[in-house]
Amino acid sequence: MGLFSQVGVSAQAQTAGTEVRIAQAVSPDDVPPPRRRPQTRLRVTPYYSPDGVYPRYNPGPDAVRECNVAYVQEHRPSGTVITPHMSCYWRRG
């Protein structure tokens, strides 16, 4: 209780200053034109269905697609099976 009470503290009100402020009208010639922000552009990303081809750009007219094929063992609940695995990439022709 004693922490929140302060004995002997006097409060004084602040007096208003003797300044007089006058509102001045601004002529239309003095007002700067409002700033215009440039329009924001939306970034559009096309949706491609995954078909295993990477990268998704035109590699050029002389590009050649190189593919490596190998058989790989896959461990499945039914047992180990051998499946073909293919990886491809683009190179300059």
PDB file of C-alpha atoms in Angstrom:
ATOM      1  CA  MET A   1       0.000   0.000   0.000  1.00  0.00           C
ATOM      2  CA  GLY A   2       2.748   2.405   0.838  1.00  0.00           C
ATOM      3  CA  LEU A   3       4.375   1.868  -2.556  1.00  0.00           C
ATOM      4  CA  PHE A   4       1.537   3.425  -4.500  1.00  0.00           C
ATOM      5  CA  SER A   5       0.749   6.382  -2.282  1.00  0.00           C
ATOM      6  CA  GLN A   6       2.901   9.460  -2.306  1.00  0.00           C
ATOM      7  CA  VAL A   7       2.508  11.900   0.533  1.00  0.00           C
ATOM      8  CA  GLY A   8       3.229  15.563   0.033  1.00  0.00           C
ATOM      9  CA  VAL A   9       3.221  15.562  -3.772  1.00  0.00           C
ATOM     10  CA  SER A  10       1.519  18.621  -5.145  1.00  0.00           C
ATOM     11  CA  ALA A  11       0.143  18.830  -8.653  1.00  0.00           C
ATOM     12  CA  GLN A  12       0.453  22.003 -10.656  1.00  0.00           C
ATOM     13  CA  ALA A  13      -1.612  22.793 -13.714  1.00  0.00           C
ATOM     14  CA  GLN A  14       0.144  23.975 -16.814  1.00  0.00           C
ATOM     15  CA  THR A  15      -0.822  27.409 -17.964  1.00  0.00           C
ATOM     16  CA  ALA A  16      -1.537  28.133 -21.576  1.00  0.00           C
ATOM     17  CA  GLY A  17       1.071  30.237 -23.332  1.00  0.00           C
ATOM     18  CA  THR A  18       0.359  33.804 -24.315  1.00  0.00           C
ATOM     19  CA  GLU A  19       1.097  33.086 -27.957  1.00  0.00           C
ATOM     20  CA  VAL A  20      -1.599  33.746 -30.488  1.00  0.00           C
ATOM     21  CA  ARG A  21      -1.633  31.474 -33.506  1.00  0.00           C
ATOM     22  CA  ILE A  22      -3.346  32.624 -36.645  1.00  0.00           C
ATOM     23  CA  ALA A  23      -4.489  30.166 -39.279  1.00  0.00           C
ATOM     24  CA  GLN A  24      -3.376  31.251 -42.717  1.00  0.00           C
ATOM     25  CA  ALA A  25      -5.092  30.195 -45.885  1.00  0.00           C
ATOM     26  CA  VAL A  26      -2.794  28.837 -48.569  1.00  0.00           C
ATOM     27  CA  SER A  27      -3.368  29.918 -52.140  1.00  0.00           C
ATOM     28  CA  PRO A  28      -3.906  27.135 -54.724  1.00  0.00           C
ATOM     29  CA  ASP A  29      -0.674  28.127 -56.502  1.00  0.00           C
ATOM     30  CA  ASP A  30       1.421  27.347 -53.419  1.00  0.00           C
ATOM     31  CA  VAL A  31       0.069  23.805 -52.913  1.00  0.00           C
ATOM     32  CA  PRO A  32       2.302  21.174 -54.511  1.00  0.00           C
ATOM     33  CA  PRO A  33       0.492  18.596 -56.670  1.00  0.00           C
ATOM     34  CA  PRO A  34      -0.215  15.286 -54.923  1.00  0.00           C
ATOM     35  CA  ARG A  35       2.488  12.667 -55.426  1.00  0.00           C
ATOM     36  CA  ARG A  36       1.483   9.841 -57.710  1.00  0.00           C
ATOM     37  CA  ARG A  37       2.869   6.408 -57.019  1.00  0.00           C
ATOM     38  CA  PRO A  38       3.693   4.225 -60.005  1.00  0.00           C
ATOM     39  CA  GLN A  39       1.278   1.362 -60.478  1.00  0.00           C
ATOM     40  CA  THR A  40       2.428  -1.845 -58.863  1.00  0.00           C
ATOM     41  CA  ARG A  41       2.839  -4.735 -61.252  1.00  0.00           C
ATOM     42  CA  LEU A  42       1.614  -8.170 -60.387  1.00  0.00           C
ATOM     43  CA  ARG A  43       4.134 -10.953 -60.844  1.00  0.00           C
ATOM     44  CA  VAL A  44       2.552 -13.717 -62.900  1.00  0.00           C
ATOM     45  CA  THR A  45       4.056 -17.188 -62.751  1.00  0.00           C
ATOM     46  CA  PRO A  46       2.658 -19.790 -65.135  1.00  0.00           C
ATOM     47  CA  TYR A  47       1.580 -23.138 -63.766  1.00  0.00           C
ATOM     48  CA  TYR A  48       3.047 -26.135 -65.522  1.00  0.00           C
ATOM     49  CA  SER A  49       2.057 -29.687 -64.794  1.00  0.00           C
ATOM     50  CA  PRO A  50       5.141 -31.674 -63.789  1.00  0.00           C
ATOM     51  CA  ASP A  51       6.217 -33.839 -66.700  1.00  0.00           C
ATOM     52  CA  GLY A  52       9.846 -34.486 -65.737  1.00  0.00           C
ATOM     53  CA  VAL A  53      11.346 -31.922 -68.125  1.00  0.00           C
ATOM     54  CA  TYR A  54      13.776 -29.531 -66.463  1.00  0.00           C
ATOM     55  CA  PRO A  55      14.458 -26.649 -67.068  1.00  0.00           C
ATOM     56  CA  ARG A  56      11.177 -25.158 -68.271  1.00  0.00           C
ATOM     57  CA  TYR A  57      12.656 -22.689 -70.768  1.00  0.00           C
ATOM     58  CA  ASN A  58      13.572 -22.782 -74.422  1.00  0.00           C
ATOM     59  CA  PRO A  59      17.251 -23.832 -74.415  1.00  0.00           C
ATOM     60  CA  GLY A  60      17.819 -22.531 -77.953  1.00  0.00           C
ATOM     61  CA  PRO A  61      17.621 -23.714 -81.540  1.00  0.00           C
ATOM     62  CA  ASP A  62      20.788 -25.846 -81.398  1.00  0.00           C
ATOM     63  CA  ALA A  63      20.148 -27.568 -78.051  1.00  0.00           C
ATOM     64  CA  VAL A  64      20.205 -31.335 -77.711  1.00  0.00           C
ATOM     65  CA  ARG A  65      18.510 -33.327 -74.980  1.00  0.00           C
ATOM     66  CA  GLU A  66      20.811 -35.887 -73.396  1.00  0.00           C
ATOM     67  CA  CYS A  67      19.238 -38.746 -71.447  1.00  0.00           C
ATOM     68  CA  ASN A  68      20.862 -41.374 -69.265  1.00  0.00           C
ATOM     69  CA  VAL A  69      18.961 -44.597 -68.647  1.00  0.00           C
ATOM     70  CA  ALA A  70      19.825 -47.213 -66.048  1.00  0.00           C
ATOM     71  CA  TYR A  71      18.086 -50.005 -64.159  1.00  0.00           C
ATOM     72  CA  VAL A  72      17.793 -49.385 -60.436  1.00  0.00           C
ATOM     73  CA  GLN A  73      16.766 -51.653 -57.577  1.00  0.00           C
ATOM     74  CA  GLU A  74      13.761 -50.463 -55.604  1.00  0.00           C
ATOM     75  CA  HIS A  75      12.874 -51.995 -52.267  1.00  0.00           C
ATOM     76  CA  ARG A  76       9.107 -52.373 -52.002  1.00  0.00           C
ATOM     77  CA  PRO A  77       6.918 -54.111 -49.414  1.00  0.00           C
ATOM     78  CA  SER A  78       6.270 -56.910 -51.895  1.00  0.00           C
ATOM     79  CA  GLY A  79      10.015 -57.385 -52.452  1.00  0.00           C
ATOM     80  CA  THR A  80      12.944 -55.903 -54.358  1.00  0.00           C
ATOM     81  CA  VAL A  81      12.221 -55.018 -57.989  1.00  0.00           C
ATOM     82  CA  ILE A  82      14.349 -53.642 -60.823  1.00  0.00           C
ATOM     83  CA  THR A  83      12.925 -50.578 -62.573  1.00  0.00           C
ATOM     84  CA  PRO A  84      14.261 -48.311 -65.318  1.00  0.00           C
ATOM     85  CA  HIS A  85      15.382 -44.852 -64.199  1.00  0.00           C
ATOM     86  CA  MET A  86      15.901 -42.032 -66.707  1.00  0.00           C
ATOM     87  CA  SER A  87      17.438 -38.580 -66.140  1.00  0.00           C
ATOM     88  CA  CYS A  88      17.692 -35.996 -68.900  1.00  0.00           C
ATOM     89  CA  TYR A  89      19.357 -32.608 -69.365  1.00  0.00           C
ATOM     90  CA  TRP A  90      19.884 -30.086 -72.147  1.00  0.00           C
ATOM     91  CA  ARG A  91      23.269 -29.365 -73.722  1.00  0.00           C
ATOM     92  CA  ARG A  92      24.369 -27.134 -76.566  1.00  0.00           C
ATOM     93  CA  GLY A  93      24.417 -28.912 -79.898  1.00  0.00           C
TER      94      GLY A  93
END
